[in-house]
mmCIF file of C-alpha atoms in Angstrom:
data_model
loop_
_atom_site.group_PDB
_atom_site.id
_atom_site.type_symbol
_atom_site.label_atom_id
_atom_site.label_comp_id
_atom_site.label_asym_id
_atom_site.label_seq_id
_atom_site.Cartn_x
_atom_site.Cartn_y
_atom_site.Cartn_z
ATOM 1 C CA MET A 146 -24.627 42.323 7.165
ATOM 2 C CA VAL A 147 -25.524 43.102 10.741
ATOM 3 C CA LYS A 148 -26.586 46.789 11.026
ATOM 4 C CA SER A 149 -25.221 48.221 14.247
ATOM 5 C CA ILE A 150 -28.246 50.576 15.209
ATOM 6 C CA HIS A 151 -30.005 47.253 15.449
ATOM 7 C CA ARG A 152 -27.844 46.014 18.120
ATOM 8 C CA VAL A 153 -25.843 47.061 21.120
ATOM 9 C CA THR A 154 -21.879 48.041 20.687
ATOM 10 C CA THR A 155 -19.918 46.717 23.488
ATOM 11 C CA ARG A 156 -16.214 46.429 24.489
ATOM 12 C CA VAL A 157 -14.479 43.369 25.918
ATOM 13 C CA THR A 158 -13.200 44.946 29.479
ATOM 14 C CA GLY A 159 -11.696 41.694 31.196
ATOM 15 C CA ILE A 160 -11.487 38.128 30.634
ATOM 16 C CA ASP A 161 -11.468 35.854 33.477
ATOM 17 C CA GLN A 162 -10.210 32.413 33.131
ATOM 18 C CA ILE A 163 -11.805 30.272 35.346
ATOM 19 C CA ASP A 164 -10.130 26.939 34.327
ATOM 20 C CA PRO A 165 -9.212 25.459 30.874
ATOM 21 C CA ARG A 166 -12.081 25.159 29.744
ATOM 22 C CA VAL A 167 -14.343 28.110 30.899
ATOM 23 C CA ARG A 168 -13.724 31.792 30.467
ATOM 24 C CA LEU A 169 -15.993 34.857 31.843
ATOM 25 C CA ILE A 170 -16.071 37.786 29.339
ATOM 26 C CA HIS A 171 -17.438 41.039 30.685
ATOM 27 C CA LEU A 172 -18.798 43.599 28.205
ATOM 28 C CA GLN A 173 -19.377 47.318 28.986
ATOM 29 C CA ASP A 174 -20.195 50.309 26.519
ATOM 30 C CA PRO A 175 -17.307 52.060 25.213
ATOM 31 C CA ASP A 176 -18.196 55.012 26.157
ATOM 32 C CA GLY A 177 -18.980 54.016 29.657
ATOM 33 C CA TRP A 178 -22.984 54.484 29.253
ATOM 34 C CA GLU A 179 -25.412 51.944 30.952
ATOM 35 C CA LEU A 180 -26.506 48.935 29.266
ATOM 36 C CA PRO A 181 -30.158 48.227 28.503
ATOM 37 C CA PRO A 182 -31.422 46.339 31.840
ATOM 38 C CA PHE A 183 -31.842 42.622 32.223
ATOM 39 C CA THR A 184 -33.582 40.572 34.714
ATOM 40 C CA ALA A 185 -32.229 37.104 35.926
ATOM 41 C CA GLY A 186 -32.399 34.399 33.638
ATOM 42 C CA ALA A 187 -31.853 36.566 30.477
ATOM 43 C CA HIS A 188 -29.442 35.855 27.519
ATOM 44 C CA ILE A 189 -28.047 37.954 24.601
ATOM 45 C CA ASP A 190 -27.136 36.922 21.302
ATOM 46 C CA VAL A 191 -23.029 37.666 20.575
ATOM 47 C CA HIS A 192 -22.193 38.604 17.255
ATOM 48 C CA LEU A 193 -18.845 37.603 16.477
ATOM 49 C CA PRO A 194 -16.261 39.167 14.613
ATOM 50 C CA SER A 195 -16.331 35.981 11.871
ATOM 51 C CA GLY A 196 -20.106 36.671 11.501
ATOM 52 C CA LEU A 197 -21.351 33.838 13.720
ATOM 53 C CA ILE A 198 -24.023 34.901 16.339
ATOM 54 C CA ARG A 199 -24.185 32.410 19.673
ATOM 55 C CA GLN A 200 -26.349 33.045 22.260
ATOM 56 C CA TYR A 201 -25.209 33.237 26.025
ATOM 57 C CA SER A 202 -26.629 33.457 29.218
ATOM 58 C CA LEU A 203 -25.721 36.718 31.253
ATOM 59 C CA SER A 204 -24.467 35.718 34.455
ATOM 60 C CA GLY A 205 -23.479 39.032 36.317
ATOM 61 C CA ASP A 206 -25.805 40.812 38.876
ATOM 62 C CA PRO A 207 -28.766 42.317 37.087
ATOM 63 C CA ALA A 208 -28.317 45.169 39.531
ATOM 64 C CA ARG A 209 -25.129 46.368 38.125
ATOM 65 C CA ASN A 210 -26.120 48.306 34.860
ATOM 66 C CA ASP A 211 -23.053 48.922 33.484
ATOM 67 C CA THR A 212 -21.449 45.431 32.463
ATOM 68 C CA TYR A 213 -23.007 42.033 30.675
ATOM 69 C CA THR A 214 -20.823 38.744 31.712
ATOM 70 C CA ILE A 215 -21.291 35.708 29.614
ATOM 71 C CA ALA A 216 -19.539 32.713 30.704
ATOM 72 C CA VAL A 217 -18.113 30.509 27.644
ATOM 73 C CA GLN A 218 -17.398 26.898 27.530
ATOM 74 C CA ARG A 219 -14.799 25.969 25.232
ATOM 75 C CA GLU A 220 -16.117 23.137 22.771
ATOM 76 C CA GLU A 221 -13.663 21.471 20.483
ATOM 77 C CA ASP A 222 -16.224 19.759 18.656
ATOM 78 C CA GLY A 223 -18.667 22.533 18.369
ATOM 79 C CA ARG A 224 -19.427 24.376 15.829
ATOM 80 C CA GLY A 225 -16.807 27.043 16.347
ATOM 81 C CA GLY A 226 -18.129 29.962 18.440
ATOM 82 C CA SER A 227 -16.860 29.205 21.524
ATOM 83 C CA ARG A 228 -13.327 28.368 19.937
ATOM 84 C CA GLU A 229 -13.532 31.699 18.511
ATOM 85 C CA LEU A 230 -14.375 33.344 21.894
ATOM 86 C CA HIS A 231 -11.597 31.631 23.596
ATOM 87 C CA ASP A 232 -8.879 31.993 20.871
ATOM 88 C CA ALA A 233 -9.708 35.232 18.893
ATOM 89 C CA VAL A 234 -11.588 37.869 21.112
ATOM 90 C CA GLN A 235 -9.390 39.671 23.427
ATOM 91 C CA VAL A 236 -9.758 42.863 25.666
ATOM 92 C CA GLY A 237 -10.195 45.905 24.061
ATOM 93 C CA ASP A 238 -12.241 44.456 20.951
ATOM 94 C CA GLN A 239 -15.575 45.441 20.352
ATOM 95 C CA LEU A 240 -18.742 43.020 20.109
ATOM 96 C CA LEU A 241 -22.464 43.725 18.849
ATOM 97 C CA VAL A 242 -24.846 42.185 20.931
ATOM 98 C CA SER A 243 -28.663 41.963 20.700
ATOM 99 C CA LEU A 244 -30.914 43.496 23.379
ATOM 100 C CA PRO A 245 -31.483 41.099 26.218
ATOM 101 C CA ARG A 246 -33.917 38.560 25.985
ATOM 102 C CA ASN A 247 -35.619 36.484 28.647
ATOM 103 C CA THR A 248 -37.230 32.812 28.162
ATOM 104 C CA PHE A 249 -36.397 31.424 31.540
ATOM 105 C CA ALA A 250 -37.333 34.193 34.108
ATOM 106 C CA ILE A 251 -36.688 33.532 37.723
ATOM 107 C CA GLU A 252 -40.007 33.477 39.850
ATOM 108 C CA ALA A 253 -39.934 36.319 42.314
ATOM 109 C CA ASP A 254 -42.622 35.374 44.733
ATOM 110 C CA ALA A 255 -42.323 31.291 44.515
ATOM 111 C CA PRO A 256 -39.967 28.735 46.517
ATOM 112 C CA LEU A 257 -37.088 27.685 43.815
ATOM 113 C CA VAL A 258 -35.703 24.623 43.330
ATOM 114 C CA MET A 259 -33.254 25.080 40.644
ATOM 115 C CA VAL A 260 -31.005 22.123 38.952
ATOM 116 C CA ALA A 261 -27.887 22.766 36.901
ATOM 117 C CA GLY A 262 -25.844 20.413 34.839
ATOM 118 C CA GLY A 263 -22.404 21.601 33.693
ATOM 119 C CA ILE A 264 -22.389 25.247 32.113
ATOM 120 C CA GLY A 265 -25.965 25.287 32.589
ATOM 121 C CA ILE A 266 -25.465 27.118 35.706
ATOM 122 C CA THR A 267 -25.218 29.879 34.033
ATOM 123 C CA PRO A 268 -28.460 31.497 33.832
ATOM 124 C CA PHE A 269 -28.681 30.710 37.874
ATOM 125 C CA LEU A 270 -25.569 32.839 38.274
ATOM 126 C CA SER A 271 -27.630 36.231 37.764
ATOM 127 C CA ALA A 272 -30.630 35.205 39.959
ATOM 128 C CA LEU A 273 -28.519 34.319 43.071
ATOM 129 C CA PRO A 274 -27.583 38.104 44.151
ATOM 130 C CA GLY A 275 -30.984 38.934 44.229
ATOM 131 C CA LEU A 276 -32.126 35.545 45.766
ATOM 132 C CA ARG A 277 -29.722 36.140 48.734
ATOM 133 C CA GLU A 278 -30.486 39.672 49.424
ATOM 134 C CA SER A 279 -34.473 38.777 49.476
ATOM 135 C CA GLY A 280 -34.408 36.209 51.444
ATOM 136 C CA GLN A 281 -36.676 33.926 49.078
ATOM 137 C CA ARG A 282 -36.505 30.335 49.991
ATOM 138 C CA PHE A 283 -34.263 28.343 47.342
ATOM 139 C CA VAL A 284 -31.712 25.403 46.826
ATOM 140 C CA LEU A 285 -29.331 25.157 43.806
ATOM 141 C CA HIS A 286 -28.499 21.543 42.579
ATOM 142 C CA TYR A 287 -25.134 21.513 40.866
ATOM 143 C CA CYS A 288 -24.193 18.706 38.704
ATOM 144 C CA ALA A 289 -21.282 17.360 37.046
ATOM 145 C CA SER A 290 -19.874 14.287 35.837
ATOM 146 C CA SER A 291 -16.924 14.914 38.083
ATOM 147 C CA ALA A 292 -15.422 17.925 40.550
ATOM 148 C CA ASP A 293 -13.042 19.271 37.962
ATOM 149 C CA LYS A 294 -15.899 19.747 35.384
ATOM 150 C CA ALA A 295 -17.931 22.094 37.987
ATOM 151 C CA SER A 296 -16.101 25.291 36.927
ATOM 152 C CA PHE A 297 -18.086 27.313 39.110
ATOM 153 C CA ALA A 298 -18.183 25.373 42.261
ATOM 154 C CA ALA A 299 -15.409 27.266 44.245
ATOM 155 C CA MET A 300 -17.463 30.442 42.896
ATOM 156 C CA LEU A 301 -20.574 29.036 44.283
ATOM 157 C CA LYS A 302 -18.882 28.080 47.651
ATOM 158 C CA GLU A 303 -17.556 31.311 48.263
ATOM 159 C CA LEU A 304 -21.234 32.919 48.502
ATOM 160 C CA GLU A 305 -21.788 30.850 51.689
ATOM 161 C CA LEU A 306 -25.106 29.510 50.943
ATOM 162 C CA GLY A 307 -24.908 26.680 53.006
ATOM 163 C CA ASP A 308 -27.327 23.722 52.597
ATOM 164 C CA ARG A 309 -28.537 26.148 49.967
ATOM 165 C CA LEU A 310 -26.567 24.891 47.690
ATOM 166 C CA GLN A 311 -26.174 20.922 46.731
ATOM 167 C CA LEU A 312 -23.260 19.408 44.590
ATOM 168 C CA HIS A 313 -23.903 16.479 42.845
ATOM 169 C CA PHE A 314 -20.497 14.697 41.313
ATOM 170 C CA SER A 315 -21.335 11.347 39.395
ATOM 171 C CA GLU A 316 -17.543 9.906 39.831
ATOM 172 C CA THR A 317 -18.349 10.102 43.363
ATOM 173 C CA GLY A 318 -21.415 8.085 43.661
ATOM 174 C CA ALA A 319 -23.442 11.655 44.275
ATOM 175 C CA ARG A 320 -25.409 11.806 41.099
ATOM 176 C CA LEU A 321 -28.737 13.450 41.591
ATOM 177 C CA ASP A 322 -31.549 10.623 41.776
ATOM 178 C CA LEU A 323 -34.444 12.719 39.761
ATOM 179 C CA ASP A 324 -36.743 9.658 40.778
ATOM 180 C CA THR A 325 -36.466 10.567 44.210
ATOM 181 C CA PHE A 326 -35.485 14.059 43.882
ATOM 182 C CA VAL A 327 -38.974 14.974 42.082
ATOM 183 C CA THR A 328 -40.995 13.329 45.042
ATOM 184 C CA THR A 329 -39.218 15.785 47.558
ATOM 185 C CA LEU A 330 -40.484 19.097 46.109
ATOM 186 C CA SER A 331 -43.222 20.878 48.110
ATOM 187 C CA GLY A 332 -46.260 21.504 46.532
ATOM 188 C CA ASP A 333 -45.574 25.320 45.518
ATOM 189 C CA ASP A 334 -41.758 24.647 44.601
ATOM 190 C CA HIS A 335 -41.171 25.843 41.121
ATOM 191 C CA LEU A 336 -38.371 23.609 39.274
ATOM 192 C CA TYR A 337 -35.832 25.324 36.869
ATOM 193 C CA CYS A 338 -33.453 23.186 34.678
ATOM 194 C CA CYS A 339 -30.620 24.044 32.401
ATOM 195 C CA GLY A 340 -28.203 21.478 31.355
ATOM 196 C CA PRO A 341 -27.485 19.073 28.613
ATOM 197 C CA THR A 342 -30.602 17.688 26.640
ATOM 198 C CA ARG A 343 -30.853 14.349 27.965
ATOM 199 C CA MET A 344 -30.675 15.650 31.378
ATOM 200 C CA LEU A 345 -33.296 17.895 30.434
ATOM 201 C CA GLU A 346 -35.442 14.986 28.720
ATOM 202 C CA ALA A 347 -35.234 13.260 32.163
ATOM 203 C CA VAL A 348 -36.547 16.135 34.447
ATOM 204 C CA GLU A 349 -39.148 16.356 31.759
ATOM 205 C CA ARG A 350 -40.018 12.712 32.154
ATOM 206 C CA GLN A 351 -39.830 12.757 35.739
ATOM 207 C CA ALA A 352 -41.307 16.216 36.577
ATOM 208 C CA GLY A 353 -43.932 16.693 33.992
ATOM 209 C CA THR A 354 -46.629 16.841 36.293
ATOM 210 C CA LEU A 355 -45.582 19.792 37.895
ATOM 211 C CA GLY A 356 -47.153 21.859 34.575
ATOM 212 C CA PRO A 357 -46.292 25.663 35.068
ATOM 213 C CA ARG A 358 -44.183 25.141 37.525
ATOM 214 C CA LEU A 359 -41.565 23.183 35.658
ATOM 215 C CA HIS A 360 -39.348 25.661 33.708
ATOM 216 C CA VAL A 361 -36.269 24.349 31.331
ATOM 217 C CA GLU A 362 -33.678 26.188 29.580
ATOM 218 C CA HIS A 363 -32.330 24.581 26.466
ATOM 219 C CA PHE A 364 -28.633 24.910 25.090
ATOM 220 C CA GLY A 365 -26.982 23.278 22.508
ATOM 221 C CA VAL A 366 -27.785 22.272 18.954
ATOM 222 C CA ALA A 367 -30.700 20.253 17.936
ATOM 223 C CA ALA A 368 -29.374 17.265 15.548
ATOM 224 C CA GLY A 369 -31.417 15.667 12.585
ATOM 225 C CA ALA A 370 -30.489 15.139 8.697
ATOM 226 C CA ASP A 371 -33.254 14.380 6.157
ATOM 227 C CA PRO A 372 -33.248 12.769 2.569
ATOM 228 C CA ALA A 373 -33.843 15.450 -0.139
ATOM 229 C CA TYR A 374 -37.001 17.300 -0.136
ATOM 230 C CA GLU A 375 -38.399 20.741 -1.529
ATOM 231 C CA VAL A 376 -39.638 23.764 -0.117
ATOM 232 C CA GLU A 377 -42.367 25.255 -1.918
ATOM 233 C CA LEU A 378 -42.837 29.418 -1.128
ATOM 234 C CA ALA A 379 -46.603 30.069 -1.070
ATOM 235 C CA ARG A 380 -46.205 33.624 -1.850
ATOM 236 C CA SER A 381 -43.976 33.254 -4.860
ATOM 237 C CA GLY A 382 -44.619 30.022 -5.969
ATOM 238 C CA LYS A 383 -40.827 29.320 -5.868
ATOM 239 C CA VAL A 384 -39.690 25.915 -4.917
ATOM 240 C CA VAL A 385 -36.482 25.199 -3.206
ATOM 241 C CA ALA A 386 -34.580 22.317 -3.152
ATOM 242 C CA VAL A 387 -33.092 20.936 -0.322
ATOM 243 C CA ALA A 388 -30.268 18.471 -0.410
ATOM 244 C CA PRO A 389 -29.549 15.343 1.493
ATOM 245 C CA GLY A 390 -27.779 16.802 4.405
ATOM 246 C CA GLN A 391 -28.568 20.219 3.995
ATOM 247 C CA THR A 392 -30.669 22.204 6.236
ATOM 248 C CA MET A 393 -33.794 24.138 5.066
ATOM 249 C CA LEU A 394 -32.351 27.417 6.173
ATOM 250 C CA GLN A 395 -29.306 26.427 4.187
ATOM 251 C CA ALA A 396 -31.343 25.789 0.830
ATOM 252 C CA LEU A 397 -33.381 28.914 1.488
ATOM 253 C CA ARG A 398 -30.208 31.292 1.619
ATOM 254 C CA ALA A 399 -28.644 29.578 -1.583
ATOM 255 C CA ALA A 400 -31.634 30.483 -3.056
ATOM 256 C CA GLU A 401 -31.517 34.256 -1.899
ATOM 257 C CA VAL A 402 -34.753 34.053 0.244
ATOM 258 C CA GLU A 403 -34.226 36.213 3.319
ATOM 259 C CA VAL A 404 -34.611 34.459 6.725
ATOM 260 C CA PRO A 405 -33.835 36.216 9.707
ATOM 261 C CA ALA A 406 -31.837 33.764 11.847
ATOM 262 C CA SER A 407 -29.605 33.730 14.927
ATOM 263 C CA CYS A 408 -28.535 30.823 16.584
ATOM 264 C CA GLU A 409 -29.123 28.372 14.024
ATOM 265 C CA GLY A 410 -29.590 25.430 16.783
ATOM 266 C CA GLY A 411 -33.240 25.364 17.336
ATOM 267 C CA VAL A 412 -32.963 27.522 20.394
ATOM 268 C CA CYS A 413 -33.695 31.060 19.821
ATOM 269 C CA LEU A 414 -36.819 30.610 16.932
ATOM 270 C CA ASP A 415 -35.781 33.429 15.149
ATOM 271 C CA CYS A 416 -36.090 31.943 12.151
ATOM 272 C CA LYS A 417 -39.585 30.444 12.508
ATOM 273 C CA CYS A 418 -41.928 30.839 9.907
ATOM 274 C CA ARG A 419 -45.350 29.667 9.043
ATOM 275 C CA TRP A 420 -45.937 25.914 7.324
ATOM 276 C CA LEU A 421 -48.840 25.945 5.452
ATOM 277 C CA ALA A 422 -48.833 22.263 3.910
ATOM 278 C CA GLY A 423 -46.828 19.088 4.055
ATOM 279 C CA THR A 424 -45.598 17.114 6.789
ATOM 280 C CA PRO A 425 -42.582 19.150 8.904
ATOM 281 C CA ILE A 426 -40.190 17.325 11.346
ATOM 282 C CA HIS A 427 -39.711 19.437 14.045
ATOM 283 C CA ARG A 428 -36.642 19.223 15.859
ATOM 284 C CA ASP A 429 -36.503 22.939 17.957
ATOM 285 C CA LEU A 430 -35.484 22.502 21.571
ATOM 286 C CA THR A 431 -37.709 25.455 22.954
ATOM 287 C CA MET A 432 -41.114 25.927 20.634
ATOM 288 C CA LYS A 433 -44.142 25.180 22.643
ATOM 289 C CA PRO A 434 -46.103 22.058 21.522
ATOM 290 C CA GLY A 435 -48.870 24.160 20.265
ATOM 291 C CA ASP A 436 -47.221 26.373 18.302
ATOM 292 C CA ARG A 437 -45.782 23.449 16.084
ATOM 293 C CA THR A 438 -49.152 23.133 14.614
ATOM 294 C CA GLU A 439 -48.195 26.697 12.965
ATOM 295 C CA TRP A 440 -44.775 27.454 12.933
ATOM 296 C CA ILE A 441 -41.148 25.725 12.036
ATOM 297 C CA THR A 442 -37.548 26.430 12.580
ATOM 298 C CA PRO A 443 -36.121 25.569 9.181
ATOM 299 C CA CYS A 444 -32.496 26.221 10.845
ATOM 300 C CA VAL A 445 -33.100 22.422 12.327
ATOM 301 C CA SER A 446 -36.376 21.101 11.153
ATOM 302 C CA GLY A 447 -37.289 19.273 8.260
ATOM 303 C CA SER A 448 -39.933 17.493 6.127
ATOM 304 C CA ALA A 449 -41.180 14.024 6.505
ATOM 305 C CA GLY A 450 -42.704 14.157 2.845
ATOM 306 C CA ALA A 451 -41.227 15.153 -0.597
ATOM 307 C CA ARG A 452 -42.625 18.636 -0.309
ATOM 308 C CA LEU A 453 -43.315 21.419 2.384
ATOM 309 C CA THR A 454 -44.949 24.490 2.045
ATOM 310 C CA LEU A 455 -43.992 27.657 3.783
ATOM 311 C CA ASP A 456 -45.677 31.027 4.119
ATOM 312 C CA LEU A 457 -42.675 32.811 2.392
#
């Protein structure tokens, strides 16, 4: 059970239905207090009434200290979180959220090139007010399969960004050509990308030479399934069987082994723990490659062998 003292209690004070698929949900302190500050690119965990926990980028202006705004795209074939936020959560409801975390901090002193795919626009929305005010050089490429899938295009046009906003719709033949696009980057440009996994994988292939000037933000769920294997817990000596199609985290929970977890999709890394022996299959979306020699995310990762030993 989540303890309120470890989270921020908020109340839903407004819901804006951007289109049939996407809504903005505005959260404020029930007593009107300021909320903990955040920076552009940050996200929060949202604890839903059902017990689900989902991560959403903060899409509002960081200078506004009384409101958290999240954008929720309804996913009919998802894991249920977005449907709950569309169907069950109403103005006046209270939601527990985490303190803001930022693994996608927007550089304040460098020219920025931002690429957003679909709902991947959300972390950039919090950056635009500050970028416009500072005069920092930037351009935002907003990509979607069609104009009607670009939920925030109208809102972005209202900002009058001029040629700093580039729209790319595949159905009109204006899809962003990554091969050509990467070659146009200047030597000091920082490239930020958020969107579907396939798009990010393409960006990482084409722009991997940028090194620390390449920043990507994943969302969604890492996929994968393994045959049966065992997890040995080094501290207790206990052996936990993981059934075919069952995640390591599910098996540990069934064995009453406490492992903190949040997104359960290989993104937040809250559940990561040390592995000591065996051959893990890493399926997380955000851990640094060097960290995988020591850590594993049991929510999505698995084992290539019959047994994996964890430091639990």
